[in-house]
Coordinates of C-alpha atoms and ligand atoms in Angstrom, one line a residue:
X1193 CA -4.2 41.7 -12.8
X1194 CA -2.6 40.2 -16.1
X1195 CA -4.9 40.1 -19.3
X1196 CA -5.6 35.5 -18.6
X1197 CA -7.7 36.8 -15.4
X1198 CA -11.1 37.8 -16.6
X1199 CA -12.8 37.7 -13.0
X1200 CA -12.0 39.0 -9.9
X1201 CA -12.7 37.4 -6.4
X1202 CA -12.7 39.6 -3.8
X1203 CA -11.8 38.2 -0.3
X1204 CA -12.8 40.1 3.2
X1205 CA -11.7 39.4 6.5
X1206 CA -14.5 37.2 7.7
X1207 CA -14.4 35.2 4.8
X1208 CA -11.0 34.6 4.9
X1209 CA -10.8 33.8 8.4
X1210 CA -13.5 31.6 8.1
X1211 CA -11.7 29.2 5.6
X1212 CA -8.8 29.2 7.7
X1213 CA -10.8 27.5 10.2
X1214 CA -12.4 25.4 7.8
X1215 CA -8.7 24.7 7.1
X1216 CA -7.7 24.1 10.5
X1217 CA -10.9 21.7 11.3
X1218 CA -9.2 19.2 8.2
X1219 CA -5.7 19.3 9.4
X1220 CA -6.2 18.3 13.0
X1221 CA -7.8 15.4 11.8
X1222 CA -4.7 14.3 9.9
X1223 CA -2.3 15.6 12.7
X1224 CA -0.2 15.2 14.3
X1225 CA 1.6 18.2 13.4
X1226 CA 5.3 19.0 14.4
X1227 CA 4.7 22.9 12.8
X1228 CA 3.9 25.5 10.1
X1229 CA 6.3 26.2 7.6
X1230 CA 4.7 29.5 6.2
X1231 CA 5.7 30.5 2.6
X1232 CA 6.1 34.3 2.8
X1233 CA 4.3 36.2 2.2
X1234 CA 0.9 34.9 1.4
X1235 CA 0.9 32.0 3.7
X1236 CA 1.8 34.0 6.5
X1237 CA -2.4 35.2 7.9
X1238 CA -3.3 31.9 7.3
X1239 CA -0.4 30.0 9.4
X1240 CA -1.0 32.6 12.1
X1241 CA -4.6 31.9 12.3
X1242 CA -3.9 27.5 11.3
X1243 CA -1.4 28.0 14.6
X1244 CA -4.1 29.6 16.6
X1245 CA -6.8 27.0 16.1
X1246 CA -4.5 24.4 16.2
X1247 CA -2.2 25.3 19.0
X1248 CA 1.1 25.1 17.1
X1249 CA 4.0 27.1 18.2
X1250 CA 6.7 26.2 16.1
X1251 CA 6.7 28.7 13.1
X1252 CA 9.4 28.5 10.3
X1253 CA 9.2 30.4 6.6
X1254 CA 10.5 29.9 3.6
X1255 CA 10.9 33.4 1.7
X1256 CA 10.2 33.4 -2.0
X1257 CA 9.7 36.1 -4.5
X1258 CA 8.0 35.8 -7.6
X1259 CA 9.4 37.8 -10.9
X1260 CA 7.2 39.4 -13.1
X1261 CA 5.2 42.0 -11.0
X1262 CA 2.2 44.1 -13.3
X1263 CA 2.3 47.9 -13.1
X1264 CA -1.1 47.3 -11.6
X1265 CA 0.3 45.7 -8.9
X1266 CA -0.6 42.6 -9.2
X1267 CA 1.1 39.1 -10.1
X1268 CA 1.2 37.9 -14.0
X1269 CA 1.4 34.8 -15.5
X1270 CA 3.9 32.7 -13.6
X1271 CA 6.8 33.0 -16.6
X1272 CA 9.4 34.6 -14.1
X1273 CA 12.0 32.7 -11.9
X1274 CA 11.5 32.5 -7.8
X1275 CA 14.1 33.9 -5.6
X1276 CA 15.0 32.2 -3.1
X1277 CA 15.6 34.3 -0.1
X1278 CA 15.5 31.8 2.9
X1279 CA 15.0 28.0 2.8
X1280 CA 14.6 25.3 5.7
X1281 CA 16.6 22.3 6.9
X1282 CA 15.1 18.6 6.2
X1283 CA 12.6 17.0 4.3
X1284 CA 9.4 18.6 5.6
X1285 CA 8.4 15.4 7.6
X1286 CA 5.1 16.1 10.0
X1287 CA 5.3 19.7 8.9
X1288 CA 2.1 22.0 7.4
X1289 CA 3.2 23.9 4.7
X1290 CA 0.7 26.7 4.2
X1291 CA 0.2 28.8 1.6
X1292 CA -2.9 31.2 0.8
X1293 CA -3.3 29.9 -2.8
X1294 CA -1.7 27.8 -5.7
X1295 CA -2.4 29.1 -9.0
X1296 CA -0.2 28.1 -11.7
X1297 CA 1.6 25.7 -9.5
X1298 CA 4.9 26.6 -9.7
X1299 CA 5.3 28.4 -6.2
X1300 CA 4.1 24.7 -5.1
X1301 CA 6.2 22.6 -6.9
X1302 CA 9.1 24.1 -6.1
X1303 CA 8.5 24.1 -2.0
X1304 CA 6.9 20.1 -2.6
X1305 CA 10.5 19.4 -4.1
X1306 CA 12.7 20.8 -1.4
X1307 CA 10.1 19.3 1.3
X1308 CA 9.0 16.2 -0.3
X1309 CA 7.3 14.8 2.9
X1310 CA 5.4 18.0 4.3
X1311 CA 1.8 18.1 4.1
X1312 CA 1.0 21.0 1.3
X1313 CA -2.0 22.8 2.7
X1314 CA -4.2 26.2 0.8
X1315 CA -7.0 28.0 1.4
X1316 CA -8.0 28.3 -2.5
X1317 CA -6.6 26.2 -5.5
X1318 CA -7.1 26.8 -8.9
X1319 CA -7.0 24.1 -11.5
X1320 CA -3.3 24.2 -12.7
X1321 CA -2.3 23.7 -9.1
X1322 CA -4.9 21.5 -7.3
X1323 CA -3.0 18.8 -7.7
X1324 CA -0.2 19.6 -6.2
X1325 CA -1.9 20.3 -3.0
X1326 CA -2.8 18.0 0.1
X1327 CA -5.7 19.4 1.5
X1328 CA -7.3 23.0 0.2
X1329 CA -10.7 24.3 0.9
X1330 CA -12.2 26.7 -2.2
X1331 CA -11.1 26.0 -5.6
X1332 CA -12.0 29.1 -8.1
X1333 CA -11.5 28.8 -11.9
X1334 CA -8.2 29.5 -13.7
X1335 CA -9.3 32.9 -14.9
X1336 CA -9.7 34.3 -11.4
X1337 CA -7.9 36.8 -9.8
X1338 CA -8.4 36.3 -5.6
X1339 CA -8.2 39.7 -3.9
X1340 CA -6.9 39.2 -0.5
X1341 CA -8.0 41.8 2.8
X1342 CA -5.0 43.0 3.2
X1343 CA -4.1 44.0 -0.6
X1344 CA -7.8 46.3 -0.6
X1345 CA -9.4 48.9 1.2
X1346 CA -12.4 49.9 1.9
X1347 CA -13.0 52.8 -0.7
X1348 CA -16.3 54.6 -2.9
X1349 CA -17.9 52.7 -5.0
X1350 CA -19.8 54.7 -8.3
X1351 CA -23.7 53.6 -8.4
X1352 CA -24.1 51.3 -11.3
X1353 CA -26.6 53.9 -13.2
X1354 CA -23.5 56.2 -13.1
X1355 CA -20.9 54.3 -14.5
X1356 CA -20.0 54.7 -18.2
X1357 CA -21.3 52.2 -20.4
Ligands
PRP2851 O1 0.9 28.9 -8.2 P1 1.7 30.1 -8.5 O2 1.4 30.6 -9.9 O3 3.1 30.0 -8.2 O4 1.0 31.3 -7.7 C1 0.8 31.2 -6.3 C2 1.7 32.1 -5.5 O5 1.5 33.5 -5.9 C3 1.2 34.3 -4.8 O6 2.4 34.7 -4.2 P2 3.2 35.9 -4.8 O7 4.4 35.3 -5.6 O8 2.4 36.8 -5.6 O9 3.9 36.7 -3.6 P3 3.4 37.1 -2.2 O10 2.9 35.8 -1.5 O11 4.5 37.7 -1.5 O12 2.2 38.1 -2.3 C4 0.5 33.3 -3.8 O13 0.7 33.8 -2.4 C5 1.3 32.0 -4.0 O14 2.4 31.9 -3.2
GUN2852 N1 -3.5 38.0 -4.9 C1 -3.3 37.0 -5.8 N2 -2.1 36.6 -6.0 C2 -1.9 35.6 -6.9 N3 -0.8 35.0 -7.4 C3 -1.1 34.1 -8.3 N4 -2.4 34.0 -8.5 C4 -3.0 35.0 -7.6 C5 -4.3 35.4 -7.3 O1 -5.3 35.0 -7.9 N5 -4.4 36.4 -6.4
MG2853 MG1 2.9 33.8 -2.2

């Protein structure tokens, strides 16, 4: 977690999969949907569970990597170039693209430019990238680091009244 995050927002399993329905509920609404284009690899538990509830089979992915990985593991600020590591064909037209969160927006805009008619869908947004999404369910602030299930595990956790001041 870079030094601009100053909170952290841990996510479990239920909640997550909670929002996803959330999600799910808006999309049919504005369905029709053709399929999922799943931007790897974060968008890839929610599309799986968006396909579920919505009975979509037709799965596609566009594989990205972000530069500029922390020694913590984490993400920092957004000042590193994507690779590119597998695109789709067309302009996105009565696709869900799915993604579990923008942040700074730039994984967004560059998918919204290479599938200017696909329907941009989240589970959380944060300011900076809000509008650059369709339809989102959470938003958190800008200086919030989400923790997503599958990047924890369960582990000890040192009583309050022991932890150094
Ligand atoms: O709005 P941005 O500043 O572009 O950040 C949002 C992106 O960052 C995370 O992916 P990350 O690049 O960390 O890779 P991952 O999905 O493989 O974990 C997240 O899944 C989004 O795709
Ligand atoms: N897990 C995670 N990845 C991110 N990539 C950009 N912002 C975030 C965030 O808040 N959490
Ligand atoms: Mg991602």
């Amino acid at each position: 977690m870079s030094h601009q995050y100053q909170m952290d927002f841990p996510v479990s399993w239920d909640e997550l999969h909670r929002n996803a329905r959330a999600l799910s509920l808006r999309l049919l609404d504005k369905g029709p949907w053709k399929g999922i284009i799943a931007i790897t690899r974060g968008g890839l538990v929610p599309a799986a569970i968006l396909a579920r509830e919505m009975d979509i089979r037709l799965i596609d992915t566009i594989c990205v990597v972000s530069y500029g990985k922390s020694d913590k593991g984490g993400t920092q600020a957004r000042q590193g170039e994507l690779n590119v590591l597998k695109t789709v064909e067309g302009d996105g037209e009565g696709m869900l693209l799915v993604d579990d969160l923008v942040d700074t927006g730039k994984t967004a805009r560059y998918v919204r430019e290479l599938l200017p008619k696909a329907h941009f869908a989240t589970l959380y947004a944060k300011p900076a990238g809000k509008p650059l999404v369709d339809t989102f369910i959470t938003e958190v602030s800008q200086d919030t680091w989400i923790r997503f299930p599958w990047d924890m595990a369960y582990t000890f956790a040192t009583p309050l009244a022991d932890q150094e001041k």
